[in-house]
Short mmCIF file of C-alpha atoms in Angstrom, two decimals:
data_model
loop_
_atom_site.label_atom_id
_atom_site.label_comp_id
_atom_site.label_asym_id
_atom_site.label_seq_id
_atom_site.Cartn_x
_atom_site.Cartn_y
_atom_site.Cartn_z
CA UNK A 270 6.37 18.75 20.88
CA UNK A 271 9.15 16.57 19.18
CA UNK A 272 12.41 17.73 18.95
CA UNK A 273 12.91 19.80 15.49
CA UNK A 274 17.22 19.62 15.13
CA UNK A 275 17.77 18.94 11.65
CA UNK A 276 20.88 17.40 12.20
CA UNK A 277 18.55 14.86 13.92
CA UNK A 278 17.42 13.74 10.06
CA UNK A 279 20.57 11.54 9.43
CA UNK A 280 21.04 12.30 5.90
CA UNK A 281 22.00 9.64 3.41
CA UNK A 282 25.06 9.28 2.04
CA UNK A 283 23.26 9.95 -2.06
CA UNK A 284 22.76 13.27 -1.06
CA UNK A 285 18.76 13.19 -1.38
CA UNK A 286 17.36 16.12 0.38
CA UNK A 287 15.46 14.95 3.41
CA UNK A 288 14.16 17.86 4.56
CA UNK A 289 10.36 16.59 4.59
CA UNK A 290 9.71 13.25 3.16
CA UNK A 291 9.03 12.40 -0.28
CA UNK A 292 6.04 10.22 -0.16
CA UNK A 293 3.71 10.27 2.08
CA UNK A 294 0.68 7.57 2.53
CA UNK A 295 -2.36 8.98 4.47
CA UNK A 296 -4.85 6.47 5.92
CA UNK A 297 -7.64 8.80 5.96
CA UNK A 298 -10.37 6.45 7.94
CA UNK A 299 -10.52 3.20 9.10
CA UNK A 300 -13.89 2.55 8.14
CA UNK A 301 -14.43 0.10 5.26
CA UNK A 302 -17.49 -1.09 3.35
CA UNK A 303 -16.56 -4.49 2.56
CA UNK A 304 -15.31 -7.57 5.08
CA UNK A 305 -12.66 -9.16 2.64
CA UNK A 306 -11.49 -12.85 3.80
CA UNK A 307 -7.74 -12.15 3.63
CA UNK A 308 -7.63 -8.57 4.57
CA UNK A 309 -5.04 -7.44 7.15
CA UNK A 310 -7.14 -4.91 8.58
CA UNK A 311 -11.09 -6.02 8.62
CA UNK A 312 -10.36 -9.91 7.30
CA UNK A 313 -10.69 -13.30 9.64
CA UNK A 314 -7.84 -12.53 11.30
CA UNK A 315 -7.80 -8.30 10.94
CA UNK A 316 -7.22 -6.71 14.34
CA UNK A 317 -9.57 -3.96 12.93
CA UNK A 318 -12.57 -5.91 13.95
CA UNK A 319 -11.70 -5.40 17.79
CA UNK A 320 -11.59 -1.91 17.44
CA UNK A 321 -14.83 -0.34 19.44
CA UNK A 322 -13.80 3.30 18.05
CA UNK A 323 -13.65 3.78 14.39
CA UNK A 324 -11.19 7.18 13.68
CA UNK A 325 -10.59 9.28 10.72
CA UNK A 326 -8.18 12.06 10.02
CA UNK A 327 -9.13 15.72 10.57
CA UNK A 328 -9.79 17.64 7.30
CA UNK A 329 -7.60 20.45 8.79
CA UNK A 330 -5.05 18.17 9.74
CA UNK A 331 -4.35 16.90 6.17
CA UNK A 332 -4.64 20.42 4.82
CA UNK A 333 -1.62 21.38 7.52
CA UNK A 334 0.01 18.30 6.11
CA UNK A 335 -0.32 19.38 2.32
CA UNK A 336 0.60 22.60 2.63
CA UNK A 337 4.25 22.16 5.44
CA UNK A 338 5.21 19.27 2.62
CA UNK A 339 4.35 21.81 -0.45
CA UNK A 340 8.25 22.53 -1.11
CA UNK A 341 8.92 19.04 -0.95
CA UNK A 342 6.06 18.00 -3.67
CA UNK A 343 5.60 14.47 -2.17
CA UNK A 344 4.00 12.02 -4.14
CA UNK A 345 0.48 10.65 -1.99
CA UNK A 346 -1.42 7.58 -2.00
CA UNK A 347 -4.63 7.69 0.39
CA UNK A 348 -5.94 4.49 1.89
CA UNK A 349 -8.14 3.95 4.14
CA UNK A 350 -10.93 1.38 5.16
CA UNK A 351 -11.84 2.51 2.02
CA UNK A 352 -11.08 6.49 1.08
CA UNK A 353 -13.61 6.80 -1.06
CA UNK A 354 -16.06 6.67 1.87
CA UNK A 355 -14.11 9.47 3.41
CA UNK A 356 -16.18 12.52 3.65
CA UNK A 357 -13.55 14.98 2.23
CA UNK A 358 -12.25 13.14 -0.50
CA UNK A 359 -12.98 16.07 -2.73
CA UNK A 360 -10.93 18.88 -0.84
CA UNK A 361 -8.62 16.48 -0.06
CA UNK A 362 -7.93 15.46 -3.30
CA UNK A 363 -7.99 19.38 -4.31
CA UNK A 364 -5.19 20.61 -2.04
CA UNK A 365 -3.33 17.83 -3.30
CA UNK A 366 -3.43 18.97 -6.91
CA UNK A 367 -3.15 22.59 -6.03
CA UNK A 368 0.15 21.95 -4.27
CA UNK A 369 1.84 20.26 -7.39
CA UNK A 370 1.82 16.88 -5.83
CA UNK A 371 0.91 13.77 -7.50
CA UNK A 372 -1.80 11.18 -5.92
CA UNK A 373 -2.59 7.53 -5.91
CA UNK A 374 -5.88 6.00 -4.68
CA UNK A 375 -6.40 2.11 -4.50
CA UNK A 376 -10.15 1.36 -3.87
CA UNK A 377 -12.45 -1.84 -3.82
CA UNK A 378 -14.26 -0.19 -6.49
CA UNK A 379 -17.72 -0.08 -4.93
CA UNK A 380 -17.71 3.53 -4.85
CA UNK A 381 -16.55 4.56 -8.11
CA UNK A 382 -19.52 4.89 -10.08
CA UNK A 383 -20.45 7.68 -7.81
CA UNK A 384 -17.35 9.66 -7.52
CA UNK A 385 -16.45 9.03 -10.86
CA UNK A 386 -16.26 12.76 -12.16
CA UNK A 387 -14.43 13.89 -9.33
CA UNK A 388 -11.61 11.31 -9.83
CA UNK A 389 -11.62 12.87 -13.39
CA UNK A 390 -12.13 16.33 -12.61
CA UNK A 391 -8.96 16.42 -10.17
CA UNK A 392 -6.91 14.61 -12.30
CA UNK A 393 -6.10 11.66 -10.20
CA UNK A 394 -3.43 10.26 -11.08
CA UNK A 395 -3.63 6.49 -10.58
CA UNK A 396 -6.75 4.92 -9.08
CA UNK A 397 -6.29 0.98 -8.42
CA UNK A 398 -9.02 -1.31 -7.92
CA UNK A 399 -8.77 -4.24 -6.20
CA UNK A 400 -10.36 -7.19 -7.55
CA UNK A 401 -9.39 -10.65 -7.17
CA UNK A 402 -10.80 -12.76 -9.95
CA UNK A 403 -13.82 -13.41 -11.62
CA UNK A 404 -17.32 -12.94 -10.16
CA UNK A 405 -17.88 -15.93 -8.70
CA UNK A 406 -13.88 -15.70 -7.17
CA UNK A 407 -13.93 -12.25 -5.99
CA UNK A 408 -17.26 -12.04 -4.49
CA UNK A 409 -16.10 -15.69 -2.32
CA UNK A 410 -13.27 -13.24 -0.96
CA UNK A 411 -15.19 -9.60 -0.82
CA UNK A 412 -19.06 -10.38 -1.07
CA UNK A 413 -21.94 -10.52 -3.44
CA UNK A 414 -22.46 -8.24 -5.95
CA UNK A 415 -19.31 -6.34 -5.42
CA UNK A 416 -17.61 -7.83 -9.00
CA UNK A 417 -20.34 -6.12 -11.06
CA UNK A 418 -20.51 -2.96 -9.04
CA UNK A 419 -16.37 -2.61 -9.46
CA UNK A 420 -16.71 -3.27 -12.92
CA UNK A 421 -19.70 -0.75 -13.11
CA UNK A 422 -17.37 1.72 -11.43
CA UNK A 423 -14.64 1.31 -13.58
CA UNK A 424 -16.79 1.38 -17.02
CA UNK A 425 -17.99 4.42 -15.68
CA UNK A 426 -14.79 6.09 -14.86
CA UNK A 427 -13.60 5.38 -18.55
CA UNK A 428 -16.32 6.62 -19.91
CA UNK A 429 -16.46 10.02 -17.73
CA UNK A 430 -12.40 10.08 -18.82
CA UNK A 431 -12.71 9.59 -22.46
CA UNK A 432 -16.07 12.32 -22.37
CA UNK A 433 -13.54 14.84 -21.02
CA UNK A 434 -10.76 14.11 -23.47
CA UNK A 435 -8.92 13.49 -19.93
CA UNK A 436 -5.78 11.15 -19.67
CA UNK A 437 -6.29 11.07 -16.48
CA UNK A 438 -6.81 9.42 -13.70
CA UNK A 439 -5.14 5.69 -15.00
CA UNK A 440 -7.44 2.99 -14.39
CA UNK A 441 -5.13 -0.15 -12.96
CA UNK A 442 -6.54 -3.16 -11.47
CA UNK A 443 -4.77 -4.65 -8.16
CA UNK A 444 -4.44 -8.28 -7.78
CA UNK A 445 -3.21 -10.11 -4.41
CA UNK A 446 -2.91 -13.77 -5.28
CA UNK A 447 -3.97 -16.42 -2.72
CA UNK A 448 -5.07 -19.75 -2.42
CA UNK A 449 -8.51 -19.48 -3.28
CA UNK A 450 -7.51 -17.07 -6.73
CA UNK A 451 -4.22 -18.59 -8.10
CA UNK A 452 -5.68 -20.75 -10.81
CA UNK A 453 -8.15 -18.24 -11.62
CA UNK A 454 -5.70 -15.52 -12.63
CA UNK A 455 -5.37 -16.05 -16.91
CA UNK A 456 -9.96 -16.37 -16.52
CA UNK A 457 -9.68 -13.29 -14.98
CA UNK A 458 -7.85 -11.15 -17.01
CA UNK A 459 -8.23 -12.57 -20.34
CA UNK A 460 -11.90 -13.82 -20.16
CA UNK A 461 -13.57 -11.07 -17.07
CA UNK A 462 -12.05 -8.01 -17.45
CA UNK A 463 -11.77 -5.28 -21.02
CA UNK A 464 -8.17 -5.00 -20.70
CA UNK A 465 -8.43 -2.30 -23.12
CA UNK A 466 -9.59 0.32 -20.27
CA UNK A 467 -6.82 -0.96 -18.63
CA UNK A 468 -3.70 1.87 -18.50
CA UNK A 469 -1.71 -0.56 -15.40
CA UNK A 470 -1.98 -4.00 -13.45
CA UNK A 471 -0.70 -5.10 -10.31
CA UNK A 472 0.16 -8.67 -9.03
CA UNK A 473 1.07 -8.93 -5.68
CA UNK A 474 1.39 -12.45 -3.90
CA UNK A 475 -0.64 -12.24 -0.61
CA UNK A 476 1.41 -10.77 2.17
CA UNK A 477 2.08 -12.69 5.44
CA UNK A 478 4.35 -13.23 8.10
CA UNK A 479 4.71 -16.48 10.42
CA UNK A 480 4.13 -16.76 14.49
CA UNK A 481 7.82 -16.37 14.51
CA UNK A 482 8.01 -12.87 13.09
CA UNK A 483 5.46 -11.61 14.59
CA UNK A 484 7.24 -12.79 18.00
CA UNK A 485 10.60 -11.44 16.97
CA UNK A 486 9.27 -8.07 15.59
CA UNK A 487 7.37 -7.80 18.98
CA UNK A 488 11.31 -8.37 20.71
CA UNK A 489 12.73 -5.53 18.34
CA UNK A 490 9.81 -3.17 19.72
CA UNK A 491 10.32 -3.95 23.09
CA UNK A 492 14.18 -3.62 23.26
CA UNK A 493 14.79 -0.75 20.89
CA UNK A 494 11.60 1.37 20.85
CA UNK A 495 9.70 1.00 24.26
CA UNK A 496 6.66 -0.51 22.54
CA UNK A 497 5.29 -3.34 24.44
CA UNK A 498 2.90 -4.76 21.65
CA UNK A 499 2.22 -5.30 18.37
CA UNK A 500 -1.41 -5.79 17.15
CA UNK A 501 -1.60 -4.52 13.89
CA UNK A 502 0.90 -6.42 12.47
CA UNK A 503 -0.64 -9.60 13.82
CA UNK A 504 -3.13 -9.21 11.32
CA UNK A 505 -0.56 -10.46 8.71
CA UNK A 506 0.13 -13.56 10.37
CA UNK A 507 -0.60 -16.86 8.64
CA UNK A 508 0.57 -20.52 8.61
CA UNK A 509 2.89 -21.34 6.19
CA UNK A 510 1.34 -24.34 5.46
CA UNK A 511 -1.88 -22.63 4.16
CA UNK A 512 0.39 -22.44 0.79
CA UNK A 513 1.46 -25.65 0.54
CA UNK A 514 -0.79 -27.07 -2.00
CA UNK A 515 -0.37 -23.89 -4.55
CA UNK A 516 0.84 -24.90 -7.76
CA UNK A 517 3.57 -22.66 -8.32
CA UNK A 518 4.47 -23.20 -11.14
CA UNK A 519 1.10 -22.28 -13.00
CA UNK A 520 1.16 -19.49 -10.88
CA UNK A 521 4.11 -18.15 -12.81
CA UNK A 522 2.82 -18.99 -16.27
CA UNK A 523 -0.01 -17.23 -15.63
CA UNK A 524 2.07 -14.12 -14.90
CA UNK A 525 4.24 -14.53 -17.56
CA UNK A 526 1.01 -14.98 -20.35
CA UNK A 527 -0.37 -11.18 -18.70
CA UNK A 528 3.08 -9.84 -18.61
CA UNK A 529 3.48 -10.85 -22.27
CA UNK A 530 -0.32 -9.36 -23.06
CA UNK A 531 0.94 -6.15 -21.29
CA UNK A 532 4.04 -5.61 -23.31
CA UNK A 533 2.25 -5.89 -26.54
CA UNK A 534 -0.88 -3.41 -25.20
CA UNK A 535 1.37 -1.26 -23.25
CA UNK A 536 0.06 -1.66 -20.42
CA UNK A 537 2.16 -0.76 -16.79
CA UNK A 538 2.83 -4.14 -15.24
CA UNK A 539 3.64 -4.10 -11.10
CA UNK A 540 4.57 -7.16 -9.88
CA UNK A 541 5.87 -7.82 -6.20
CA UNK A 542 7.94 -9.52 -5.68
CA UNK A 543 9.75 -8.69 -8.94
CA UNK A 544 11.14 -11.65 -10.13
CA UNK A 545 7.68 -13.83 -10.20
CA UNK A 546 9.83 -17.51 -11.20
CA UNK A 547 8.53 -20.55 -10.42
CA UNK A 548 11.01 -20.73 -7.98
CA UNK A 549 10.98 -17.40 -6.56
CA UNK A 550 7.08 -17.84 -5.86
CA UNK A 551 7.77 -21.36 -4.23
CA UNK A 552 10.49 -19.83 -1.49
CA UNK A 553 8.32 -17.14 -0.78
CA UNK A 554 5.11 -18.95 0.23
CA UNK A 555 7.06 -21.38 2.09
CA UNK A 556 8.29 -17.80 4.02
CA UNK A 557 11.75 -18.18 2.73
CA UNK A 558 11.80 -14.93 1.56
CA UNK A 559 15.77 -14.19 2.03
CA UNK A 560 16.62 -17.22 -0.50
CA UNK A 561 14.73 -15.49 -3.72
CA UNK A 562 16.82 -13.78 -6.23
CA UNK A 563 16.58 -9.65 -5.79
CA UNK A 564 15.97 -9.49 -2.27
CA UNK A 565 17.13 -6.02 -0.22
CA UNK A 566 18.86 -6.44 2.85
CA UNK A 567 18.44 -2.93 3.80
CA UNK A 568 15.41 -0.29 3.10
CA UNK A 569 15.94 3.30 1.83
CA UNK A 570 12.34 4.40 2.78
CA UNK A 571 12.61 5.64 6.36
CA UNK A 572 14.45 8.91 4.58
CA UNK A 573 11.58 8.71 1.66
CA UNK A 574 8.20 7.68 2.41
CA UNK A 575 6.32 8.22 6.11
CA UNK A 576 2.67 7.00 6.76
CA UNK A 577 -0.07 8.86 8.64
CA UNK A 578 -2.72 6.37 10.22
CA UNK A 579 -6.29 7.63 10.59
CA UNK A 580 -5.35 7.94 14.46
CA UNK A 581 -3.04 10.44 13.66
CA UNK A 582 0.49 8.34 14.40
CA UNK A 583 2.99 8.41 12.12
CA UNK A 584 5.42 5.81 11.20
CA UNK A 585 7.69 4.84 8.07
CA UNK A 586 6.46 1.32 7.56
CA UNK A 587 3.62 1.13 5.11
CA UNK A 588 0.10 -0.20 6.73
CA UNK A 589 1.84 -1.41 10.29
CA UNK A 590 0.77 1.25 12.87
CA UNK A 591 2.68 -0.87 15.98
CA UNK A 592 5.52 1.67 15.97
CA UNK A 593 4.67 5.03 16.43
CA UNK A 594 6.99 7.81 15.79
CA UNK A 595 5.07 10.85 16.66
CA UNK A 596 1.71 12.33 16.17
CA UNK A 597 0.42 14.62 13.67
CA UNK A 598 -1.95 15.92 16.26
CA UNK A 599 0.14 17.19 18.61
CA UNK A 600 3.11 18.14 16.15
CA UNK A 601 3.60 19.10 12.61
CA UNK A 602 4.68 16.03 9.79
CA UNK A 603 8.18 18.07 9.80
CA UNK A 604 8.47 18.17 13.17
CA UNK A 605 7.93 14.43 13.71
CA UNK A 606 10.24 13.80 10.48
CA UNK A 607 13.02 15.41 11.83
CA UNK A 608 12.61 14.81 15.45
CA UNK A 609 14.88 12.09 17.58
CA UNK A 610 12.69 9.25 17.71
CA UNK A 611 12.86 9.27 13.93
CA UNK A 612 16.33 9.40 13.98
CA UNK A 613 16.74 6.29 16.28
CA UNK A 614 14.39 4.92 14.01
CA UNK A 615 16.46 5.36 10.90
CA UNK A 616 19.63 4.72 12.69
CA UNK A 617 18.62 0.86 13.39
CA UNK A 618 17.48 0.87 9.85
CA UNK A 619 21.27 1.42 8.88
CA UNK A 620 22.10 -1.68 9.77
CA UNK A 621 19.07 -3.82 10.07
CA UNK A 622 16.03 -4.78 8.58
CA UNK A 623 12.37 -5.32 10.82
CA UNK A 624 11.39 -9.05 11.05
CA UNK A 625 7.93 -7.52 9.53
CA UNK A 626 9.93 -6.23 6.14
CA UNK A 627 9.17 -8.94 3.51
CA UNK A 628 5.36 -8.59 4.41
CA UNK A 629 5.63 -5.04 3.09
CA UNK A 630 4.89 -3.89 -0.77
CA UNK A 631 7.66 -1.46 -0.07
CA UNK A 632 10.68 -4.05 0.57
CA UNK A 633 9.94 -5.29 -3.29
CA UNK A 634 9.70 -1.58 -4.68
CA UNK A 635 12.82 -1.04 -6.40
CA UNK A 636 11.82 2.13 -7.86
CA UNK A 637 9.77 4.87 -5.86
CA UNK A 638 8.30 7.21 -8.64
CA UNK A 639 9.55 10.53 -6.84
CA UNK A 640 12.94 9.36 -6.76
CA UNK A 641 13.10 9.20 -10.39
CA UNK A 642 11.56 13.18 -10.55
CA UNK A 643 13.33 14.37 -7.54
#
């Protein structure tokens, strides 16, 4: 079992409690319906599609999870795979809401028609579908037919929500912009989509790191940790020069005409990286991410936010499972969040940032949503 000192928590110097964590992401299953081209996980290059065991997370595990981090009242987001093909989505959803907690679910969308009156029924907070562009765009990246089923999904889910008189959950649509979607983006949203269903939108340029930080975050893991490989986090790694021909420029007018749209329909606009200039796009697909204006050279989320992969390992970094800080298997979340190898963890994030940090959606959040409650 992993040591339990609480001293062993390193508490920071603002004074949040970090008792149990915050915000916690649960990867409830691997398994995904959909082979998307530039996935991390099941994509050309995902390391997901060398796995010869798929694994999901024991109901009873999650429950144990939900009810230890009660006090805290983290705020969840459940990924998968796909979550919505987890098998109990319902009770997990359910403890959630019993225990005061707020939840996020981002989806590809081709399960929502079905589970559309449980999303409204539990009060979901904030379901995100991922869709890239319009049909013809999309289904290049995701496959055929999955545009009109998404969009079938999400009519549906508006229409269960306004039946019930519900505000809840928020409908948002998730955009990672690539190569093949960039000058597809002002089609998409202005000619594809009813905006007016719409309650958020995220743009996210597509995450990546080169040969080089893959290498050097492989070093880090070796010398400070004891972990002799990295394979997850090789699914993020790309050739700068796969950007090169973007025009960035209309990639930030583009932003700026939906930004401008979602001002005047109030509408939540996420964008990561924050700043989305011309110029700040440009040094960041040429993986010069430490030159663009806003840029952290330290994160706050190892004493926030901890992530629970479908294998059971725990970690702080959002979606890369190569550093493993305990498992929820053999110990309990607090147990693991309070235990040494944590600490060691959090005390080489004093002073350092992971080469693997600006291919995270966490090292352009500003803001996390329970900081602002807690």
């Amino acid at each position: 079992m992993s040591n339990t000192n609480a001293s062993a928590v390193d508490v920071p110097r603002n004074g949040l409690d970090v008792s149990l964590p915050k915000w916690i992401f649960l990867q409830l299953l691997e398994n995904c319906n959909l082979r998307c081209r530039m996935c991390y996980e099941w994509g050309e290059n995902g390391p997901y599609r060398e796995k010869t065991t798929l694994r999901r997370l024991n109901i009873d595990v999650v429950r144990k999870i939900i009810e230890e981090c009660k006090p805290a009242r983290p705020y969840y987001e459940l990924y998968g795979g796909e979550p919505l093909l987890y098998p109990h989505i319902d009770a997990v959803l359910w403890a959630i809401k019993e225990a005061g907690s707020k939840v996020h679910l981002p989806t590809n969308g081709t399960l929502l028609e079905k589970h559309a009156e449980l999303l409204v029924a539990a009060a979901v907070d904030q379901i995100w579908v991922s869709l890239d562009g319009p049909l013809e765009v999309n289904d290049g990246q995701r496959g055929a037919g999955v545009f009109r089923t998404a969009i079938q999904g999400i009519n549906k889910l508006h229409a269960e929500r306004t039946r019930k008189g519900a505000s809840h959950p928020h409908i948002g649509i998730s955009t990672v912009i690539t190569p093949v979607n960039y000058r597809h983006l002002g089609t998409f949203f202005f000619d594809s989509l009813d905006t007016g269903q719409l309650d958020s939108i995220s743009l996210e340029l597509q995450a990546f790191l080169t040969e080089k930080d893959h290498h050097d975050y492989e070093s880090v893991l070796r010398r400070e940790f004891g972990v002799g490989a990295a394979p997850i986090s090789r699914g993020f790694v790309c050739d700068p020069s796969m950007f090169a021909d973007m025009d960035f420029g209309l990639i930030a007018a583009q932003v700026a005409r939906i930004a401008a749209h979602c001002e005047e329909k109030g509408i939540y606009l996420n964008t990561y990286p924050k700043m989305m200039s011309e110029d700040n796009i440009r040094k960041y697909f040429g993986a010069d991410w430490f030159s663009m204006s806003r840029v952290k050279n330290r994160c706050s989320f190892p004493w926030i936010s901890t992530e629970v992969s479908a294998r059971g390992d725990v970690t702080s970094c959002h979606a890369f499972y190569d550093l493993t800080l305990g498992n929820v298997n053999d110990s309990t979340i607090g147990e693991i969040w309070r235990g040494e190898r944590y600490a060691r963890y959090r005390k080489y994030l004093r002073k350092n940032l992971l080469p693997i940090c600006q291919a995270c959606c966490l090292f352009y959040n500003e803001k996390p949503p329970m900081i602002e409650r807690h």
